[in-house]
Short mmCIF file of C-alpha atoms in Angstrom, two decimals:
data_model
loop_
_atom_site.label_atom_id
_atom_site.label_comp_id
_atom_site.label_asym_id
_atom_site.label_seq_id
_atom_site.Cartn_x
_atom_site.Cartn_y
_atom_site.Cartn_z
CA MET A 1 0.00 0.00 0.00
CA ASP A 2 1.34 3.43 -0.94
CA ASP A 3 1.43 5.64 2.16
CA THR A 4 2.90 8.65 0.36
CA GLY A 5 1.31 11.79 1.77
CA ALA A 6 -0.25 9.99 4.74
CA LEU A 7 0.14 11.36 8.25
CA PHE A 8 0.53 9.14 11.31
CA ALA A 9 -0.13 9.91 14.96
CA ILE A 10 2.94 9.71 17.15
CA GLY A 11 2.09 6.24 18.52
CA ALA A 12 1.51 4.72 15.09
CA PHE A 13 4.65 6.31 13.67
CA ALA A 14 6.67 5.11 16.66
CA ARG A 15 5.63 1.52 15.96
CA ARG A 16 6.52 1.84 12.28
CA VAL A 17 10.08 3.04 12.94
CA GLY A 18 10.93 1.16 16.14
CA LEU A 19 11.07 4.15 18.49
CA THR A 20 9.00 5.03 21.54
CA PRO A 21 6.65 8.03 21.58
CA SER A 22 8.75 9.58 24.35
CA ALA A 23 11.87 9.23 22.18
CA LEU A 24 10.08 10.97 19.29
CA ARG A 25 9.09 13.83 21.61
CA PHE A 26 12.69 14.08 22.78
CA TYR A 27 14.04 14.19 19.21
CA ASP A 28 11.47 16.86 18.38
CA ASP A 29 12.64 18.93 21.36
CA CYS A 30 16.24 18.54 20.17
CA GLY A 31 15.42 19.45 16.57
CA VAL A 32 16.67 16.12 15.20
CA LEU A 33 13.31 14.79 14.03
CA ARG A 34 10.51 17.34 13.84
CA PRO A 35 6.93 16.18 13.22
CA ALA A 36 5.43 17.01 9.85
CA GLU A 37 2.49 18.72 11.57
CA VAL A 38 1.46 19.70 15.10
CA ASP A 39 -2.20 20.25 15.92
CA ALA A 40 -2.47 23.87 17.05
CA VAL A 41 -5.25 23.05 19.51
CA THR A 42 -4.27 19.70 21.03
CA GLY A 43 -0.51 19.81 20.49
CA TYR A 44 -0.63 16.30 19.00
CA ARG A 45 2.29 15.48 16.73
CA TYR A 46 1.83 13.90 13.30
CA TYR A 47 4.52 12.36 11.12
CA ALA A 48 4.69 11.71 7.39
CA ALA A 49 5.59 8.42 5.73
CA GLU A 50 8.47 10.20 3.99
CA GLN A 51 10.09 10.72 7.42
CA GLU A 52 10.49 7.00 8.10
CA PRO A 53 14.02 6.63 6.62
CA ARG A 54 15.30 9.51 8.75
CA ALA A 55 13.62 8.13 11.87
CA VAL A 56 15.08 4.65 11.27
CA LEU A 57 18.53 6.17 10.78
CA VAL A 58 18.17 8.10 14.05
CA ARG A 59 17.21 4.86 15.81
CA ARG A 60 20.20 2.97 14.38
CA LEU A 61 22.64 5.72 15.30
CA ARG A 62 21.34 5.87 18.87
CA GLU A 63 21.41 2.07 19.18
CA ALA A 64 25.07 2.28 18.17
CA GLY A 65 25.66 4.78 20.96
CA VAL A 66 26.36 7.72 18.65
CA PRO A 67 26.00 10.99 20.64
CA LEU A 68 23.18 13.25 19.53
CA VAL A 69 25.56 15.97 18.38
CA ASP A 70 27.39 13.51 16.11
CA ALA A 71 24.10 11.99 14.95
CA ALA A 72 23.02 15.45 13.76
CA VAL A 73 26.17 15.65 11.62
CA VAL A 74 25.43 12.26 10.06
CA LEU A 75 21.82 13.25 9.40
CA ASP A 76 22.36 16.72 7.97
CA GLY A 77 26.07 17.28 7.39
CA PRO A 78 28.28 16.60 4.36
CA ALA A 79 28.87 12.92 3.56
CA GLU A 80 32.62 13.20 4.14
CA ARG A 81 32.11 14.76 7.57
CA ALA A 82 29.55 12.06 8.43
CA ARG A 83 32.05 9.31 7.58
CA ASP A 84 34.72 10.98 9.76
CA VAL A 85 32.31 11.16 12.68
CA LEU A 86 31.32 7.50 12.37
CA HIS A 87 34.92 6.28 12.05
CA ALA A 88 35.87 8.27 15.16
CA HIS A 89 32.96 6.77 17.08
CA LEU A 90 33.99 3.27 15.97
CA ARG A 91 37.53 3.83 17.29
CA ARG A 92 36.21 5.04 20.64
CA THR A 93 33.89 2.04 20.87
CA ARG A 94 36.75 -0.42 20.34
CA GLU A 95 38.93 1.33 22.92
CA SER A 96 36.04 1.38 25.37
CA ALA A 97 35.40 -2.35 24.89
CA ALA A 98 39.01 -3.16 25.79
CA THR A 99 38.85 -0.94 28.88
CA THR A 100 35.56 -2.50 29.92
CA GLN A 101 36.85 -6.05 29.61
CA SER A 102 39.79 -5.23 31.88
CA ALA A 103 37.59 -3.47 34.45
CA ILE A 104 35.01 -6.26 34.58
CA GLU A 105 37.68 -8.90 35.03
CA THR A 106 39.12 -6.88 37.93
CA VAL A 107 35.75 -6.49 39.64
CA LEU A 108 34.92 -10.18 39.14
CA ARG A 109 38.14 -11.14 40.88
CA GLU A 110 37.37 -8.86 43.82
CA LEU A 111 33.72 -9.71 44.33
CA SER A 112 32.89 -11.82 47.36
CA GLY A 113 33.39 -15.54 46.80
CA ASP A 114 30.69 -16.72 49.26
CA GLY A 115 28.35 -17.87 46.50
CA ALA A 116 26.09 -14.79 46.55
CA PRO A 117 25.01 -13.87 43.03
CA GLY A 118 26.87 -10.82 41.74
CA THR A 119 25.60 -8.04 39.51
CA LEU A 120 27.74 -6.08 37.05
CA VAL A 121 26.52 -2.96 35.30
CA ARG A 122 28.49 -0.84 32.85
CA LEU A 123 27.58 2.87 32.65
CA GLY A 124 29.01 6.00 31.10
CA GLY A 125 31.16 7.77 33.69
CA ALA A 126 30.02 11.31 32.95
CA GLU A 127 26.40 10.19 32.63
CA LEU A 128 26.53 8.47 36.03
CA ALA A 129 28.18 11.49 37.65
CA ARG A 130 25.58 13.89 36.27
CA ALA A 131 22.75 11.62 37.36
CA VAL A 132 24.13 11.65 40.91
CA ARG A 133 24.40 15.45 40.77
CA GLN A 134 20.76 15.68 39.69
CA VAL A 135 19.16 13.41 42.29
CA THR A 136 21.24 13.88 45.46
CA PRO A 137 19.88 17.39 46.22
CA ALA A 138 16.50 15.71 46.79
CA ALA A 139 17.89 13.48 49.58
CA ALA A 140 16.93 14.44 53.12
CA THR A 141 19.38 16.40 55.28
CA GLY A 142 19.47 17.74 58.84
CA ALA A 143 16.45 17.04 61.03
CA ALA A 144 14.57 15.31 58.20
CA ARG A 145 17.42 12.82 57.80
CA GLU A 146 17.64 12.27 61.55
CA GLY A 147 13.93 11.49 61.68
CA PHE A 148 13.99 9.29 58.58
CA PRO A 149 17.57 8.01 58.07
CA VAL A 150 16.63 6.02 54.98
CA LEU A 151 15.81 9.28 53.16
CA GLY A 152 19.43 10.38 53.49
CA HIS A 153 20.25 7.69 50.94
CA VAL A 154 19.90 7.38 47.19
CA LEU A 155 18.20 4.27 45.88
CA LEU A 156 20.14 2.43 43.18
CA ASP A 157 17.50 0.41 41.30
CA ALA A 158 19.38 -1.59 38.67
CA GLY A 159 17.53 -3.71 36.11
CA TYR A 160 18.33 -5.32 32.79
CA ASP A 161 17.23 -2.38 30.63
CA GLU A 162 17.33 0.55 33.03
CA VAL A 163 19.27 1.79 36.04
CA CYS A 164 17.45 4.37 38.18
CA LEU A 165 18.86 6.66 40.84
CA VAL A 166 16.12 7.92 43.18
CA ALA A 167 16.07 10.34 46.11
CA THR A 168 13.33 12.02 48.13
CA ASP A 169 12.90 14.16 51.22
CA ARG A 170 9.07 13.80 51.12
CA TYR A 171 8.68 17.26 49.58
CA ARG A 172 10.15 16.30 46.23
CA LEU A 173 11.06 13.10 44.45
CA ALA A 174 13.90 13.00 41.90
CA VAL A 175 14.33 10.07 39.50
CA ARG A 176 17.09 9.75 36.91
CA ALA A 177 16.93 6.79 34.55
CA LEU A 178 20.09 5.58 32.81
CA ARG A 179 20.43 3.03 30.05
CA PRO A 180 23.23 0.57 30.92
CA VAL A 181 25.82 -0.26 28.30
CA SER A 182 25.68 -3.83 29.58
CA PHE A 183 24.11 -5.75 32.47
CA GLU A 184 25.08 -9.08 33.99
CA GLY A 185 23.50 -10.89 36.91
CA GLU A 186 20.22 -10.19 38.68
CA PRO A 187 18.33 -6.92 39.26
CA VAL A 188 19.18 -5.24 42.58
CA ARG A 189 17.86 -2.41 44.76
CA LEU A 190 20.44 -0.87 47.08
CA LEU A 191 20.63 2.20 49.32
CA LEU A 192 23.76 4.35 49.03
CA ASP A 193 24.71 7.23 51.32
CA ALA A 194 24.08 10.47 49.42
CA ASP A 195 27.24 12.23 50.65
CA ARG A 196 29.54 9.34 49.78
CA LEU A 197 27.82 8.93 46.44
CA ARG A 198 28.63 12.57 45.60
CA GLN A 199 32.30 11.89 46.31
CA MET A 200 32.21 8.88 44.01
CA ALA A 201 30.56 10.96 41.28
CA ALA A 202 33.37 13.53 41.36
CA TRP A 203 35.81 10.69 40.73
CA ALA A 204 33.67 9.13 37.95
CA LEU A 205 33.02 12.35 36.01
CA PRO A 206 36.12 12.25 33.73
CA LEU A 207 35.93 8.49 33.10
CA THR A 208 34.67 7.10 29.81
CA GLU A 209 32.95 4.20 31.54
CA VAL A 210 32.38 2.91 35.05
CA VAL A 211 31.74 -0.72 35.96
CA VAL A 212 29.40 -1.08 38.94
CA GLY A 213 29.66 -4.41 40.74
CA THR A 214 27.76 -5.56 43.81
CA ASP A 215 27.20 -8.66 45.90
CA GLY A 216 24.19 -7.08 47.61
CA ARG A 217 26.15 -5.67 50.54
CA THR A 218 28.99 -3.72 48.95
CA VAL A 219 28.98 -1.67 45.76
CA ARG A 220 32.25 -1.24 43.87
CA PHE A 221 32.71 1.38 41.17
CA GLY A 222 35.65 0.59 38.89
CA GLY A 223 37.28 2.48 36.03
CA ALA A 224 40.67 3.52 34.64
CA GLY A 225 42.41 1.01 36.90
CA GLU A 226 40.95 2.51 40.09
CA GLU A 227 38.06 1.63 42.35
CA ARG A 228 35.69 3.23 44.84
CA GLU A 229 33.71 1.17 47.36
CA LEU A 230 30.45 2.01 49.15
CA ARG A 231 28.60 -0.04 51.71
CA ALA A 232 24.89 -0.56 51.08
CA GLY A 233 22.61 1.02 53.66
CA GLU A 234 19.68 -0.55 55.48
CA GLY A 235 16.01 0.37 55.54
CA GLU A 236 12.89 0.37 53.39
CA PHE A 237 12.94 3.07 50.71
CA PRO A 238 9.55 4.45 49.57
CA ASP A 239 8.04 2.76 46.52
CA TYR A 240 8.81 5.50 44.02
CA ARG A 241 7.21 3.65 41.11
CA LEU A 242 3.92 3.53 43.00
CA VAL A 243 4.19 7.29 43.59
CA LEU A 244 4.87 7.97 39.91
CA ASP A 245 2.04 5.70 38.78
CA ALA A 246 -0.37 7.43 41.18
CA THR A 247 0.47 10.89 39.85
CA ALA A 248 -2.56 12.40 38.15
CA PRO A 249 -2.21 12.92 34.38
CA PRO A 250 -1.33 16.52 33.52
CA ARG A 251 -4.10 18.87 32.46
CA HIS A 252 -1.80 21.81 31.83
CA ARG A 253 1.77 22.20 30.59
CA VAL A 254 4.13 25.16 30.87
CA VAL A 255 7.44 25.49 29.00
CA ALA A 256 9.63 28.32 30.28
CA ASP A 257 13.21 29.52 30.12
CA ARG A 258 14.82 27.70 33.02
CA ARG A 259 17.26 30.44 34.00
CA ALA A 260 14.57 33.15 33.86
CA LEU A 261 12.23 31.08 36.02
CA CYS A 262 15.01 30.43 38.56
CA GLU A 263 15.79 34.15 38.75
CA ALA A 264 12.10 34.94 39.21
CA LEU A 265 11.87 32.44 42.09
CA VAL A 266 14.88 34.01 43.78
CA GLY A 267 13.41 37.48 43.34
CA ALA A 268 9.92 36.56 44.54
CA GLY A 269 11.04 34.31 47.38
CA ARG A 270 12.92 36.86 49.45
CA VAL A 271 10.56 36.70 52.45
CA PRO A 272 11.68 33.77 54.65
CA GLY A 273 9.01 31.12 55.08
CA ALA A 274 6.68 32.64 52.48
CA PRO A 275 5.58 30.53 49.52
CA VAL A 276 5.76 31.69 45.93
CA THR A 277 2.82 31.30 43.57
CA LEU A 278 2.95 30.47 39.88
CA ARG A 279 -0.09 31.48 37.84
CA ALA A 280 -1.03 32.25 34.25
CA GLY A 281 -0.17 35.73 32.98
CA ALA A 282 -0.10 37.83 29.84
CA SER A 283 3.50 36.83 29.09
CA GLY A 284 2.82 33.22 29.95
CA LEU A 285 3.60 32.93 33.66
CA VAL A 286 3.57 35.17 36.74
CA VAL A 287 5.71 34.40 39.79
CA ALA A 288 4.39 36.11 42.93
CA GLY A 289 5.87 36.12 46.43
CA ALA A 290 4.52 37.30 49.77
CA PRO A 291 1.69 39.86 49.73
CA GLY A 292 3.09 43.32 49.05
CA THR A 293 6.08 42.11 47.03
CA PRO A 294 6.10 42.77 43.26
CA ALA A 295 5.13 39.92 40.95
CA ILE A 296 7.54 38.90 38.16
CA ASP A 297 6.50 38.04 34.60
CA VAL A 298 8.23 35.11 32.91
CA ALA A 299 7.81 34.37 29.21
CA ALA A 300 6.33 30.89 28.81
CA VAL A 301 4.29 28.71 26.49
CA ARG A 302 1.14 27.34 28.14
CA THR A 303 -1.37 24.67 27.22
CA GLY A 304 -4.66 25.01 29.02
CA PRO A 305 -5.70 27.50 31.73
CA VAL A 306 -2.89 26.82 34.21
CA PRO A 307 -4.20 27.08 37.81
CA SER A 308 -2.47 29.09 40.51
CA VAL A 309 -0.04 26.79 42.36
CA ALA A 310 2.00 27.70 45.46
CA PHE A 311 5.46 26.27 46.21
CA ASP A 312 8.17 26.51 48.80
CA PRO A 313 10.95 28.18 46.76
CA ARG A 314 13.54 26.20 48.72
CA VAL A 315 12.05 23.05 47.18
CA LEU A 316 11.15 24.18 43.66
CA LEU A 317 14.37 26.10 42.94
CA PRO A 318 16.75 23.12 43.42
CA ALA A 319 14.46 21.01 41.23
CA LEU A 320 14.80 23.55 38.43
CA GLU A 321 18.55 23.92 38.94
CA ALA A 322 19.03 20.15 38.64
CA SER A 323 17.39 20.08 35.21
CA VAL A 324 19.38 20.18 31.97
CA GLY A 325 19.13 22.57 29.05
CA PRO A 326 17.73 26.06 28.57
CA ASP A 327 14.05 25.12 28.92
CA VAL A 328 12.03 23.44 31.63
CA LEU A 329 8.63 21.74 31.35
CA LEU A 330 6.10 21.88 34.19
CA GLU A 331 3.20 19.41 34.07
CA VAL A 332 0.29 20.45 36.30
CA SER A 333 -2.85 18.48 37.14
CA THR A 334 -4.46 20.51 39.95
CA ALA A 335 -3.27 23.09 42.48
CA ASP A 336 -2.99 20.53 45.28
CA GLN A 337 -1.29 17.68 43.39
CA PRO A 338 2.44 17.12 42.76
CA VAL A 339 3.82 19.05 39.80
CA VAL A 340 6.12 17.17 37.43
CA VAL A 341 9.29 19.04 36.49
CA ARG A 342 10.98 17.75 33.36
CA SER A 343 13.88 18.83 31.20
CA ALA A 344 13.10 19.29 27.52
CA ASP A 345 16.62 18.07 26.75
CA GLN A 346 16.64 15.01 28.99
CA GLY A 347 13.60 12.76 29.08
CA GLY A 348 15.18 10.39 31.63
CA PHE A 349 15.12 12.91 34.49
CA THR A 350 11.89 13.59 36.37
CA THR A 351 11.20 15.50 39.57
CA LEU A 352 7.92 15.61 41.48
CA VAL A 353 7.49 18.74 43.61
CA MET A 354 4.78 19.03 46.25
CA PRO A 355 2.80 22.29 46.25
CA VAL A 356 2.07 24.08 49.53
CA ARG A 357 -0.81 26.09 50.90
CA PRO A 358 -0.85 29.58 49.38
CA ALA A 359 -0.06 32.56 51.57
CA PRO A 360 -3.14 33.93 53.36
CA VAL A 361 -4.09 37.52 52.72
CA GLY A 362 -2.10 39.77 55.04
CA GLY A 363 0.46 37.13 56.06
CA PRO A 364 3.45 35.24 54.71
CA GLY A 365 1.75 31.88 54.99
CA GLY A 366 3.28 28.53 55.77
CA SER A 367 5.25 25.98 53.85
CA ALA A 368 3.61 22.78 54.98
CA PRO A 369 3.09 20.36 52.09
CA THR A 370 -0.43 19.65 50.96
CA ALA A 371 0.24 15.92 51.03
#
């Protein structure tokens, strides 16, 4: 059947080319694979049959581990430059494989020999380090950690297809999903001290790859002939997947300049203990602080009549700062439900931020969470 000229909804097109709808949205955000049409009312994306070869090529390049910047050169650059980029990637891949083999053999030799099944995961060093940087600010500190010691840890949830780092202080929940280069053994869920994990991340940042090995009690991070060891913590971490699944579907979306929104939060949140309120405005979004303080307009793109939502700026600001890229996406269901904070440039990082009760008229209000 000749599909020339036909348009496909994002789900149908995703099945045709072997990509997920979330991946297509990500490639649209990055400008690598734009939809043929976008419904002006619903925002639904539609793709043309003529875009299939490009989409398949994007999928193959990403399956081969080609960075997005290099993939863009292959897709749209001169043929000679594309060949140079691919040959360079092939050389790096071969060098990485040799390094990985050596690191895995080292970790295997050092893992406990008591018969406990071991797990080995290979991750990009810089990717792991950045993931730690993104989620650890959400771990509990001070009195909150003393009251709930388990929340001072980061959950390492390692499975065959995905490795998640998760942290929460009950006011926000940060989840960063990584795709492992390889996985051996059985899935594991381990608690790692947030402070020690930050130290490990600083070491891992310049490494091409890091091999993570565990026997269920100790986690060893190996790379470049060196190793860092962390003991697994004890306790029952909250079921973050249940929390994510229970999050109400968004009714409204706001895309704003991340830096401008951060600056507005700092400006509006100068009164200690007072919440800040985000509401729809002529420019897109209005950030208002305590009564009597000037509101700040932030340019934004909105879908739907965004309700007024109050936040503790000490909670929302770190969530925005941990995101990646110039833009941030806020997904809002209602004023009293968690707001999802996503990065337009990184679909694997998600933060849930609890709203608070808005400031009463004539007072700064409180910052108790609504749930």
